[in-house]
CSV table of C-alpha atoms in Angstrom, one decimal:
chain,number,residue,atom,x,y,z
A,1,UNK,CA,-217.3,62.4,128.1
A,2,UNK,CA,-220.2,61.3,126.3
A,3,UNK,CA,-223.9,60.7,126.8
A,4,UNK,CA,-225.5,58.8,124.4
A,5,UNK,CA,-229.1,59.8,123.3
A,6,UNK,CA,-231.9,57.7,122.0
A,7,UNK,CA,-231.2,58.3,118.1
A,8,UNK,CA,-227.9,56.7,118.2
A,9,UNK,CA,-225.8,59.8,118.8
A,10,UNK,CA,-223.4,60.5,121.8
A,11,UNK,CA,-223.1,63.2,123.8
A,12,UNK,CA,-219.9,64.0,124.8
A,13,UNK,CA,-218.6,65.8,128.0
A,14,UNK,CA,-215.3,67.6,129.2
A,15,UNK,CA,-212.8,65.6,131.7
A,16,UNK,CA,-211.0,67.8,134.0
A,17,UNK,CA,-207.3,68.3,133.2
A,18,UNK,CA,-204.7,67.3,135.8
A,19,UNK,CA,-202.2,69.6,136.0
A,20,UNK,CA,-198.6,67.5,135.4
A,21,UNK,CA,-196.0,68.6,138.6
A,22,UNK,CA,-192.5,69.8,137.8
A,23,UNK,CA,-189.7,68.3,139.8
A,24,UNK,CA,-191.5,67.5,142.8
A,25,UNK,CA,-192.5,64.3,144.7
A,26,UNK,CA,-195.6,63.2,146.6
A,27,UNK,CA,-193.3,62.5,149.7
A,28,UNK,CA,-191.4,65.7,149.1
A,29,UNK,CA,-187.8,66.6,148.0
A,30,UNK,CA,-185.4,64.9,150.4
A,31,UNK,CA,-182.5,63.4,148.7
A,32,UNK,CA,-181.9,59.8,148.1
A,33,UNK,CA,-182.3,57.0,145.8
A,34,UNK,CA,-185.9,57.3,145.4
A,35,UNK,CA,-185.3,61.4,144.5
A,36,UNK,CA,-182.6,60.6,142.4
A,37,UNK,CA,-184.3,57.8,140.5
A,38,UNK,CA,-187.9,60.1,140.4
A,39,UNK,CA,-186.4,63.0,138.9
A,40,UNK,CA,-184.4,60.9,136.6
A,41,UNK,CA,-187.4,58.8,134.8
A,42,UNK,CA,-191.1,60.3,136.3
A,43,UNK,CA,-191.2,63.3,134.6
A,44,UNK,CA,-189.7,61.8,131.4
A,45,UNK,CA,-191.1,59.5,128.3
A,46,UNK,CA,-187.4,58.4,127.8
A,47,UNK,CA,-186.7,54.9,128.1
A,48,UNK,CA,-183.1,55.2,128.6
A,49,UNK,CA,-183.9,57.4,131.7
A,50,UNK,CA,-186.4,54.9,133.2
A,51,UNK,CA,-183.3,52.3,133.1
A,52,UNK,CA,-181.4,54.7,134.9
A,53,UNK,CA,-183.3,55.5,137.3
A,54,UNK,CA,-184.5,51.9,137.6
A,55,UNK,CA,-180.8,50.1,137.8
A,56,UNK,CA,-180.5,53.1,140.8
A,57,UNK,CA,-183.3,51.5,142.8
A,58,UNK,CA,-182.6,48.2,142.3
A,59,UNK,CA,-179.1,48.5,143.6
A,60,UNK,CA,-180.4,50.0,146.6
A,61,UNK,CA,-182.7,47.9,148.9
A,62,UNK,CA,-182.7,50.4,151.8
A,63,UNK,CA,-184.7,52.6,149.0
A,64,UNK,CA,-187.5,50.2,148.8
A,65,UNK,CA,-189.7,50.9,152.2
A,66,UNK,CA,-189.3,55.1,151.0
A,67,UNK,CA,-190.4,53.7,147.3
A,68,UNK,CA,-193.7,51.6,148.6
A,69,UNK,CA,-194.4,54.9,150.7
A,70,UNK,CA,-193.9,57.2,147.9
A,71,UNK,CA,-196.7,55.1,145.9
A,72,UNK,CA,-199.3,55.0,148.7
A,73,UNK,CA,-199.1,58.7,148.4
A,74,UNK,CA,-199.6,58.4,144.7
A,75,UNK,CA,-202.6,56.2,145.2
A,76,UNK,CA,-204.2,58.7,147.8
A,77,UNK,CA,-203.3,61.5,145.2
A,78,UNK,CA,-205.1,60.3,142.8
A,79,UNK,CA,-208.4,59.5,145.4
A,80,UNK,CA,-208.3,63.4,146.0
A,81,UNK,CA,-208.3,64.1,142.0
A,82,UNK,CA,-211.6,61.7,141.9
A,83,UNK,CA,-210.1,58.1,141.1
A,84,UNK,CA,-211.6,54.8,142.5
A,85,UNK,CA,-210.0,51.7,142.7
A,86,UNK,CA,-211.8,49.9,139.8
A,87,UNK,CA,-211.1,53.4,137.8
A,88,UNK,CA,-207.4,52.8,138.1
A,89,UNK,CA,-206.7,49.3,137.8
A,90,UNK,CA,-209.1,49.7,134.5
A,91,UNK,CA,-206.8,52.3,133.3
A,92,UNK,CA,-203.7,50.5,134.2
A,93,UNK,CA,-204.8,47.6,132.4
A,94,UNK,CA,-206.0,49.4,129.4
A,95,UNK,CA,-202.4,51.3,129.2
A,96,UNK,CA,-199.6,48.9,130.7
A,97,UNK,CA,-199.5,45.2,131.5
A,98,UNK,CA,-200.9,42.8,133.7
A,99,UNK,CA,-197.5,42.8,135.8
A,100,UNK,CA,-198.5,46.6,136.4
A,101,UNK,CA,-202.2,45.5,137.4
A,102,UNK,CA,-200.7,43.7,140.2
A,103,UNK,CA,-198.7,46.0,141.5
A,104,UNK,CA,-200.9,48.6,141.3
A,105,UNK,CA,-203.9,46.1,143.1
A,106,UNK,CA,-201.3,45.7,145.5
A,107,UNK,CA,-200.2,49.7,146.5
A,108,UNK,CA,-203.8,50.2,146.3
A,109,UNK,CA,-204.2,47.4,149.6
A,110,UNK,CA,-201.6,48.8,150.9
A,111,UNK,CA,-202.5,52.1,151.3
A,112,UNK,CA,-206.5,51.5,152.4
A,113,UNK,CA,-205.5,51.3,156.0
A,114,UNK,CA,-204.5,54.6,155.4
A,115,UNK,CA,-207.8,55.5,154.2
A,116,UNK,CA,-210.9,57.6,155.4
A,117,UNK,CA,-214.1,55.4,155.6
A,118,UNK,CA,-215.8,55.0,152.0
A,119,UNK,CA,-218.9,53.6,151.2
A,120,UNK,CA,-219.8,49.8,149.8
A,121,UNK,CA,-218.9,50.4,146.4
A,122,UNK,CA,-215.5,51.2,147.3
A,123,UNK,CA,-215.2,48.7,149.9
A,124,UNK,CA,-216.5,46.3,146.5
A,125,UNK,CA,-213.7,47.3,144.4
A,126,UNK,CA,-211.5,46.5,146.6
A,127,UNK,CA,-212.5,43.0,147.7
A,128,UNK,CA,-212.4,42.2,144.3
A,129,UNK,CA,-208.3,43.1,143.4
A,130,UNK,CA,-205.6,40.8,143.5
A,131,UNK,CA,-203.5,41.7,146.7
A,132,UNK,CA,-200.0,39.5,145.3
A,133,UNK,CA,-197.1,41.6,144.0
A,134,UNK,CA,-195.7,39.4,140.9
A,135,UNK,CA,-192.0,38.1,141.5
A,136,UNK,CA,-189.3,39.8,139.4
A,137,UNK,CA,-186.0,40.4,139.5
A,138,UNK,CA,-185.1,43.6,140.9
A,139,UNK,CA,-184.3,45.7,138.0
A,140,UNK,CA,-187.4,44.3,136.2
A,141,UNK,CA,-189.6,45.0,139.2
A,142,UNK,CA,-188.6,48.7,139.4
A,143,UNK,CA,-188.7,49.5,136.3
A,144,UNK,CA,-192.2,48.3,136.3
A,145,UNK,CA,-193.0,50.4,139.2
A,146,UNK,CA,-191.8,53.3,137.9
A,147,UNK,CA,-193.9,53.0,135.2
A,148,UNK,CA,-196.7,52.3,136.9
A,149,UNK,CA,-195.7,55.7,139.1
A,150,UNK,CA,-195.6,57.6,135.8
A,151,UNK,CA,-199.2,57.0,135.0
A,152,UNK,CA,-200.4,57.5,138.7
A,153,UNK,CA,-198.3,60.8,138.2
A,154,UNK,CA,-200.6,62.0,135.5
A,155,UNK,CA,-203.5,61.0,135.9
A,156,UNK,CA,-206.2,63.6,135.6
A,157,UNK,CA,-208.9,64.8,137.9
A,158,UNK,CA,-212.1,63.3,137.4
A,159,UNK,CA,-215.8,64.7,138.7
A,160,UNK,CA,-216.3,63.2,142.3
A,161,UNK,CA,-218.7,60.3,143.2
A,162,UNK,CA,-219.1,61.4,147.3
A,163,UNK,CA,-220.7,57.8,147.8
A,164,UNK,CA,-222.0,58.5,151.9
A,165,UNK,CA,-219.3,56.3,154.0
A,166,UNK,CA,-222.3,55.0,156.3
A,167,UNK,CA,-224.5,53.2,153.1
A,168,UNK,CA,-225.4,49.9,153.6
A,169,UNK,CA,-223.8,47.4,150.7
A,170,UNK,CA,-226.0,46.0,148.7
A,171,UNK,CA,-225.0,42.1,147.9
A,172,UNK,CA,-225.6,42.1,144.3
A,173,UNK,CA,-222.2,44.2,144.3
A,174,UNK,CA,-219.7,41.3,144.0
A,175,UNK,CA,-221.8,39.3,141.4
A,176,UNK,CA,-222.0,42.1,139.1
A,177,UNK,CA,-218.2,41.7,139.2
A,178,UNK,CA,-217.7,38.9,138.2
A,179,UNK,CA,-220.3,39.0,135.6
A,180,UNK,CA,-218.1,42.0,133.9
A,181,UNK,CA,-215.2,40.3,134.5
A,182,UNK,CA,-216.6,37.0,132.4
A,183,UNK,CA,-217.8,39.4,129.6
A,184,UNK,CA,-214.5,41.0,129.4
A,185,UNK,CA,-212.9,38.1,129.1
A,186,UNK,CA,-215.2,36.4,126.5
A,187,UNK,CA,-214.8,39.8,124.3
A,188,UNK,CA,-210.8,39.7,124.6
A,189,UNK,CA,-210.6,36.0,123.2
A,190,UNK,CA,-209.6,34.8,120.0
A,191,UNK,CA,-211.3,31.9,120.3
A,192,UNK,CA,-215.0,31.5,119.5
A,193,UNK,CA,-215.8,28.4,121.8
A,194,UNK,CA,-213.8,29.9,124.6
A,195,UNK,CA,-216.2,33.3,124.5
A,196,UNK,CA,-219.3,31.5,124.4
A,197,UNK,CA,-218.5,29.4,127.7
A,198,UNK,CA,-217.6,32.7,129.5
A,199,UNK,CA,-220.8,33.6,127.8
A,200,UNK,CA,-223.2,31.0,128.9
A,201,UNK,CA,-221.5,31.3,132.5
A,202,UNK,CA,-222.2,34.9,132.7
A,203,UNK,CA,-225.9,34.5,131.5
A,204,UNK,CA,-226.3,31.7,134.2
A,205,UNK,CA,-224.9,33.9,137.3
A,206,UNK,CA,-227.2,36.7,135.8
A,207,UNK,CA,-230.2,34.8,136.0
A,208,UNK,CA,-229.1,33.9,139.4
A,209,UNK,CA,-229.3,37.2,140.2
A,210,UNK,CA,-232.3,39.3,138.5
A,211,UNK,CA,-232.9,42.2,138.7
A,212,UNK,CA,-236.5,42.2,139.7
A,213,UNK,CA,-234.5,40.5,142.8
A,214,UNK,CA,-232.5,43.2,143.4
A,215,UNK,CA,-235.1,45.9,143.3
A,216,UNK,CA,-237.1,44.1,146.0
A,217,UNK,CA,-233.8,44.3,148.0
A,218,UNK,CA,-232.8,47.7,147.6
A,219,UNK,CA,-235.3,50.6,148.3
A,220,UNK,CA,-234.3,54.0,148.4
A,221,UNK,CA,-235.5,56.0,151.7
A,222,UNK,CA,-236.8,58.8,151.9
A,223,UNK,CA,-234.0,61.1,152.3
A,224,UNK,CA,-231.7,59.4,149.6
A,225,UNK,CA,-230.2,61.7,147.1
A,226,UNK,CA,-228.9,60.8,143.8
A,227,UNK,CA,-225.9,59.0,143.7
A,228,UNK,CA,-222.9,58.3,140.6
A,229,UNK,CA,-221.5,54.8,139.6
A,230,UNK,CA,-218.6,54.6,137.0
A,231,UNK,CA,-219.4,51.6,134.7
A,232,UNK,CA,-216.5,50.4,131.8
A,233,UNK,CA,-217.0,51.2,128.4
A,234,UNK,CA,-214.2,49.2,126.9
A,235,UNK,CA,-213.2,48.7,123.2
A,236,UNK,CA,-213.6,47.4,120.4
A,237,UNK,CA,-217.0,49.3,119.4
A,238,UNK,CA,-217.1,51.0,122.7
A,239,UNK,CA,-219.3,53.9,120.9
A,240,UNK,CA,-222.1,51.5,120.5
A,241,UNK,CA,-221.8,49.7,124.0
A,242,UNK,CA,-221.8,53.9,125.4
A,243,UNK,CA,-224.9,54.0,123.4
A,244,UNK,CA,-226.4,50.7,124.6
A,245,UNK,CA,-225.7,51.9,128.5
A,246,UNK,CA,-227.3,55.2,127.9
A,247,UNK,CA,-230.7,53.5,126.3
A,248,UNK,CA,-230.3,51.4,129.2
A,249,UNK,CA,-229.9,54.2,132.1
A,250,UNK,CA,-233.0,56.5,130.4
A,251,UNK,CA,-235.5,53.7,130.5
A,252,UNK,CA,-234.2,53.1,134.2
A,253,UNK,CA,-234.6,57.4,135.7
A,254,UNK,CA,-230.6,57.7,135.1
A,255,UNK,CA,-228.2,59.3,133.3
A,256,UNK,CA,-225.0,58.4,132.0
A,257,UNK,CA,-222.0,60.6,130.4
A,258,UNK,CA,-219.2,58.9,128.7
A,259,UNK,CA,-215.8,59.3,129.1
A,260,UNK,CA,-214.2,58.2,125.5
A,261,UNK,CA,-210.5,58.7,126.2
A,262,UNK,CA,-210.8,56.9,129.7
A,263,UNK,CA,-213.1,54.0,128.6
A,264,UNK,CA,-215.8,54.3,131.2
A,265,UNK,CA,-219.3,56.1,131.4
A,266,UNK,CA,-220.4,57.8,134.4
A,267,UNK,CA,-224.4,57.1,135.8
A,268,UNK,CA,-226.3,58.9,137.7
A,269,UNK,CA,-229.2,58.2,139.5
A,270,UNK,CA,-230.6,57.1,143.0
A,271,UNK,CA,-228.9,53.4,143.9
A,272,UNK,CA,-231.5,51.4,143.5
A,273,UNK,CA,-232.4,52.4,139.7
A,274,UNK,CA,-228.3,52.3,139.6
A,275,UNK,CA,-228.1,48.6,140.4
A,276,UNK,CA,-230.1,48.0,138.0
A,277,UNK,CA,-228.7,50.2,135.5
A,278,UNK,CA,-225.7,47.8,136.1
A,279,UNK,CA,-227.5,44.4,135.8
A,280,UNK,CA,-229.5,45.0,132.8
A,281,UNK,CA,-226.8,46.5,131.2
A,282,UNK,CA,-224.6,43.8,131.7
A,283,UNK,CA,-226.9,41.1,130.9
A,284,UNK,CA,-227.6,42.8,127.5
A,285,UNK,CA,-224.2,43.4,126.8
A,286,UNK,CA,-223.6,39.4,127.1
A,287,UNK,CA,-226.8,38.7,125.0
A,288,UNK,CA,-225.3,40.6,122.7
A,289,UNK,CA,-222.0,39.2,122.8
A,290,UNK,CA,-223.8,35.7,122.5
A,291,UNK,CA,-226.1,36.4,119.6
A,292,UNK,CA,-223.2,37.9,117.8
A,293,UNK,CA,-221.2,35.2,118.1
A,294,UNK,CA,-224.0,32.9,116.3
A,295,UNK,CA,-224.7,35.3,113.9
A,296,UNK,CA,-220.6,35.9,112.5
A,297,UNK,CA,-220.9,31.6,112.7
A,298,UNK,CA,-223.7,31.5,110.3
A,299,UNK,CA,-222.1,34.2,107.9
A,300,UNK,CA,-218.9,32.3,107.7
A,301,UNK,CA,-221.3,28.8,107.1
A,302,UNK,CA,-222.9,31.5,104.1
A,303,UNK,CA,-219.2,32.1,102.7
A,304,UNK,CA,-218.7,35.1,104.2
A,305,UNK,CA,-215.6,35.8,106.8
A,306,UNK,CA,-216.3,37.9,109.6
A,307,UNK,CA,-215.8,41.4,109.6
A,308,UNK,CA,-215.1,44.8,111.9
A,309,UNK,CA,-217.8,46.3,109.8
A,310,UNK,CA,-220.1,43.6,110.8
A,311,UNK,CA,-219.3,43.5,114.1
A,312,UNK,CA,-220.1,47.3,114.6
A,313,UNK,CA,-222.9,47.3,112.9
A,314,UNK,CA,-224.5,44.4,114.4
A,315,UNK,CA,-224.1,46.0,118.0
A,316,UNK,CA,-224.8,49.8,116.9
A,317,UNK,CA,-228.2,48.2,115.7
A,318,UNK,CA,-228.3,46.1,118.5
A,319,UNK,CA,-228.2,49.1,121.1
A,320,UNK,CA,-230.9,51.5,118.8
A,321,UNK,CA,-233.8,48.7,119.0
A,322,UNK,CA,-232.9,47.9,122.4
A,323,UNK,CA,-233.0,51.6,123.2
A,324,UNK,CA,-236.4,51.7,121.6
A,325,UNK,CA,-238.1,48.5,123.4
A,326,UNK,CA,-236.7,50.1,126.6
A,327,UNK,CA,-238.4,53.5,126.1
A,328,UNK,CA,-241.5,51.7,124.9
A,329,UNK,CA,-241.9,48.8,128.1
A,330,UNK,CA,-240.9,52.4,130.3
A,331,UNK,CA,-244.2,53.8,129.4
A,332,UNK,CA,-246.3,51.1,130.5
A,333,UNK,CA,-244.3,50.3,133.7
A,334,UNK,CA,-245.5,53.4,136.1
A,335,UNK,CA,-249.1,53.8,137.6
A,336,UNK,CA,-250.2,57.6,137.3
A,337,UNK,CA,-250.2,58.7,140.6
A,338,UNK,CA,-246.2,58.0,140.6
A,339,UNK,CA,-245.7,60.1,137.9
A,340,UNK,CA,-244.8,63.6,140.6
A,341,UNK,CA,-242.7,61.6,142.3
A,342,UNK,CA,-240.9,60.2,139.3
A,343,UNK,CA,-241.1,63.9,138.2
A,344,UNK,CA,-239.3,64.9,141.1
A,345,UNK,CA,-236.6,62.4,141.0
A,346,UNK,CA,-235.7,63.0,137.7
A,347,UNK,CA,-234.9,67.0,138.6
A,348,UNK,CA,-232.6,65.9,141.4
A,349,UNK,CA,-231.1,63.3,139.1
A,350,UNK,CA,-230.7,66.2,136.3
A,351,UNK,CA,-229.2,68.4,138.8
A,352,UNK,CA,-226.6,66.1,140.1
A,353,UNK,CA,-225.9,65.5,136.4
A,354,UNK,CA,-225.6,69.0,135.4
A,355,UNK,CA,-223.4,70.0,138.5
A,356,UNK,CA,-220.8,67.2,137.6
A,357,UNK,CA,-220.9,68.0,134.1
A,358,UNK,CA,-221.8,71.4,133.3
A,359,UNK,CA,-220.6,70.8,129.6
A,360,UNK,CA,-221.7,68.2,127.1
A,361,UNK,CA,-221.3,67.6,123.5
A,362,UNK,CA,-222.9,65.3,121.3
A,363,UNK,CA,-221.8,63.3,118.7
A,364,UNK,CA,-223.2,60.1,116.3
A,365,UNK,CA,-222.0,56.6,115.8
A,366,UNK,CA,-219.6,55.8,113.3
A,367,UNK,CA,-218.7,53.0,111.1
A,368,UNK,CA,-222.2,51.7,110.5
A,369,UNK,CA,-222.1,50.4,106.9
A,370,UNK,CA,-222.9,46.7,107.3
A,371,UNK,CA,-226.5,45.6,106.5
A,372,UNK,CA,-226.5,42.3,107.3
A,373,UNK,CA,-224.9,43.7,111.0
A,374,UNK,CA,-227.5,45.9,111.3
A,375,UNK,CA,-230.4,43.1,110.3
A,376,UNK,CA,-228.9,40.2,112.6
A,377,UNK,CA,-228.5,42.9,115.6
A,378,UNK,CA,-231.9,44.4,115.3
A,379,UNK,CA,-233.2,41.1,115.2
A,380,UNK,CA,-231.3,39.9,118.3
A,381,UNK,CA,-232.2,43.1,119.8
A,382,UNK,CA,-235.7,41.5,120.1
A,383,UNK,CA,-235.1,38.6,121.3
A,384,UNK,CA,-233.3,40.0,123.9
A,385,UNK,CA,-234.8,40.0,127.7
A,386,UNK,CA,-235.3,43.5,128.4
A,387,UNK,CA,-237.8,43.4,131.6
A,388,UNK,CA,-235.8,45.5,134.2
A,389,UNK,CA,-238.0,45.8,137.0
A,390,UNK,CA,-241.8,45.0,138.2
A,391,UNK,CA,-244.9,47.9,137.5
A,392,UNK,CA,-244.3,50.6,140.1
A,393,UNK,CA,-247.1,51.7,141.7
C-alpha cells in the first residue's frame, strides 16, 4: 500500500496475506456435486478442470440451492478477512467480466440478510449494486460462478474499517457514487465526445453537491474517533491519481495509504474531513479528466497525436501543483485558537493510521518525461477549484 507524500513520491505499505485453503470448503466436506465440482476446479488455475467441474453442476440442478449457500459463505468469509462490498465488486470487475460483476452483486444481496448490522457506508455500497443475476445457459453460468468462487477463495485479508453499526448516514453518500461511477466511465471510453459528456455531467452533480454543503451537514461530536474509507485508485496512471488523493487527504487532516496491487487507497480521518476527502477528490479527478481532454485536442490540432507519456505527465503534474495550492489555501484556513484541537486530532488520526499500517514504504512517480504534459497539467492544476471547506474557527 502506498501513501503518497507531497513531493510526488508514494509511500507504500504491506497488504496482509490470505492464506490459500487446501481441499476444504466454506460449507464443509460433505459429498456431492458441489464437493466434487469444488475440489475439481477451486483449487486449480486449469481450465480443463473448471469445465469439469462446471459440466458436473450444470447437470445437476438439485446442486444449485447447496452452490448459492456455499457462495454466501464465501461472501461472509471474505467480510471477516476485511472486504466490503464496493472492495469486491471493484476487484471482480478489475479481474473478470461484467457477467461476474453480477453475480457477485447478486451473492453479495443474498447474503446481507445474513449479516450483522453495519454502518451507512456499507448499507451505501450496497444500495448501489445491481441485484439481477445475468441469464445463461447452465454450463456457461457455472462456469462463471466458479470463477467467481476462485477469486472469493483467495482473496487476501485486508486491515479492518470497524465503521460503528449505529452512525447516522450522511446523504452525500449516494451522490458521490454516482459521480465515480461517471468518471470511471468517461476514463474507460474510446471516444473523446463520449468522456466529456460523462464529464460535464459529473461536474454538474458535483456542484450540486459542494462540499462546503456537506461540511455544514456533517459535524463530528465530541466523542467521534477516527474513522477509514477505501476510495478506488484505478488505472491507467493510477500512481499519479494515488498521489493526487494523498495531496488531497493532507490538506483535509487525513491520511491515505495505497494499495497498488488492489487498486484502491485507504483514508483515514474523522467522517466529516473524510466526506470531503471524497468530494474534492473526485471533483478534481474530473477537472482533470476534462482539462486533459482539451489539452490532448489542441496537441493533435498542433500535429501532434496523443500520447501515454503525455497523458502521465499531464496528471503527475497535475496532482504536484494541486498538492501545493492545497497545502498553501490549508494554512490560511484555521484561526489560532483551533490549532490544539487540530493538534489533537491529527495524533488520533496518526494513531489509527499507524495501528492499521504499522509498515510503509515509499516510492516516486514514474514515467514523467513529457514537457508539454507537465506544462498543460500544471497549468490546469490552477485553474482548478480547490476550495474544500469554509475558515474554521
Amino acid at each position: 500500500m502506498t501513501s503518497s507524500t507531497p513531493g510526488g513520491r508514494t509511500r507504500r505499505g504491506s497488504t496482509h496475506g490470505g492464506s490459500t485453503p487446501g481441499n476444504s470448503t466454506p460449507g464443509g466436506s460433505s459429498p456431492g456435486t458441489v464437493d466434487r465440482a469444488f475440489e475439481a476446479a477451486l483449487y486449480t488455475d486449469a481450465d480443463s478442470a473448471l469445465d469439469t467441474a462446471a459440466s458436473l453442476l450444470a447437470a445437476d440442478r438439485t446442486a444449485d440451492a447447496e452452490l448459492e449457500r456455499r457462495g454466501r459463505e464465501f461472501v461472509a468469509a471474505a467480510w471477516r478477512r476485511g472486504w466490503q462490498p464496493a472492495d469486491v465488486v471493484r476487484i471482480v470487475r478489475r479481474e473478470l467480466d461484467d457477467v461476474h460483476v453480477r453475480l457477485a452483486s447478486a451473492l453479495i444481496h443474498a447474503q446481507a440478510p445474513d449479516d450483522r448490522a453495519r454502518g451507512p457506508r456499507w448499507r451505501a455500497q450496497l444500495e448501489e449494486l445491481t441485484a439481477d443475476a445475468p441469464p445463461q445457459d447452465r454450463f456457461s453460468r457455472a462456469t462463471a460462478v466458479l470463477e467467481l468462487y476462485r477469486l472469493l477463495l483467495r482473496l487476501p485479508a485486508l486491515e479492518p474499517l470497524d465503521e460503528p453499526a449505529g452512525r447516522t448516514a450522511h446523504p452525500e453518500s449516494r451522490m458521490l457514487t454516482r459521480i465515480r461511477a461517471l468518471l470511471a466511465k468517461a476514463e474507460g471510453t474510446d471516444y473523446p465526445e463520449e468522456a466529456e459528456a460523462l464529464s460535464a455531467k459529473a461536474q454538474e452533480l458535483m456542484a450540486r453537491h459542494s462540499v462546503d454543503e456537506a461540511l455544514l451537514d456533517a459535524r463530528a461530536p465530541t466523542h467521534d474517533t477516527p474513522g477509514a474509507c477505501r476510495i478506488g485508485v484505478e488505472p491507467p496512471y493510477e500512481q499519479a491519481k494515488a498521489v493526487l488523493l494523498d495531496a488531497v487527504a493532507t490538506a483535509n487532516h487525513c491520511r491515505a495509504v495505497w494499495n497498488e496491487p488492489l487498486a484502491f487507497s485507504t483514508v483515514v480521518g474523522f467522517e466529516p474531513d473524510l466526506e470531503v476527502v471524497e468530494l474534492l477528490y473526485t471533483s478534481l479527478l474530473v477537472q482533470a479528466t476534462t482539462a486533459m481532454a482539451g489539452a490532448e485536442a489542441a496537441q493533435r490540432a498542433g500535429g501532434r497525436k496523443r500520447t501515454k507519456t503525455f497523458r502521465q505527465s499531464f496528471l503527475a503534474a497535475y496532482a504536484h501543483r494541486v498538492g501545493v495550492r492545497l497545502r498553501a489555501a490549508a494554512e490560511t484556513q484555521v484561526s489560532d485558537d483551533l490549532l490544539p484541537v487540530l493538534a489533537t486530532r491529527e495524533v488520533a488520526v496518526t494513531g489509527r493510521l499507524d495501528r492499521m499500517f504499522p509498515e510503509t514504504t515509499t516510492t516516486r512517480l514514474r514515467g514523467v518525461s513529457d514537457e508539454a504534459g507537465w506544462v498543460e497539467g500544471s497549468e490546469a492544476a490552477d485553474r482548478a477549484q480547490v476550495r474544500s471547506r469554509r475558515r474554521l474557527g
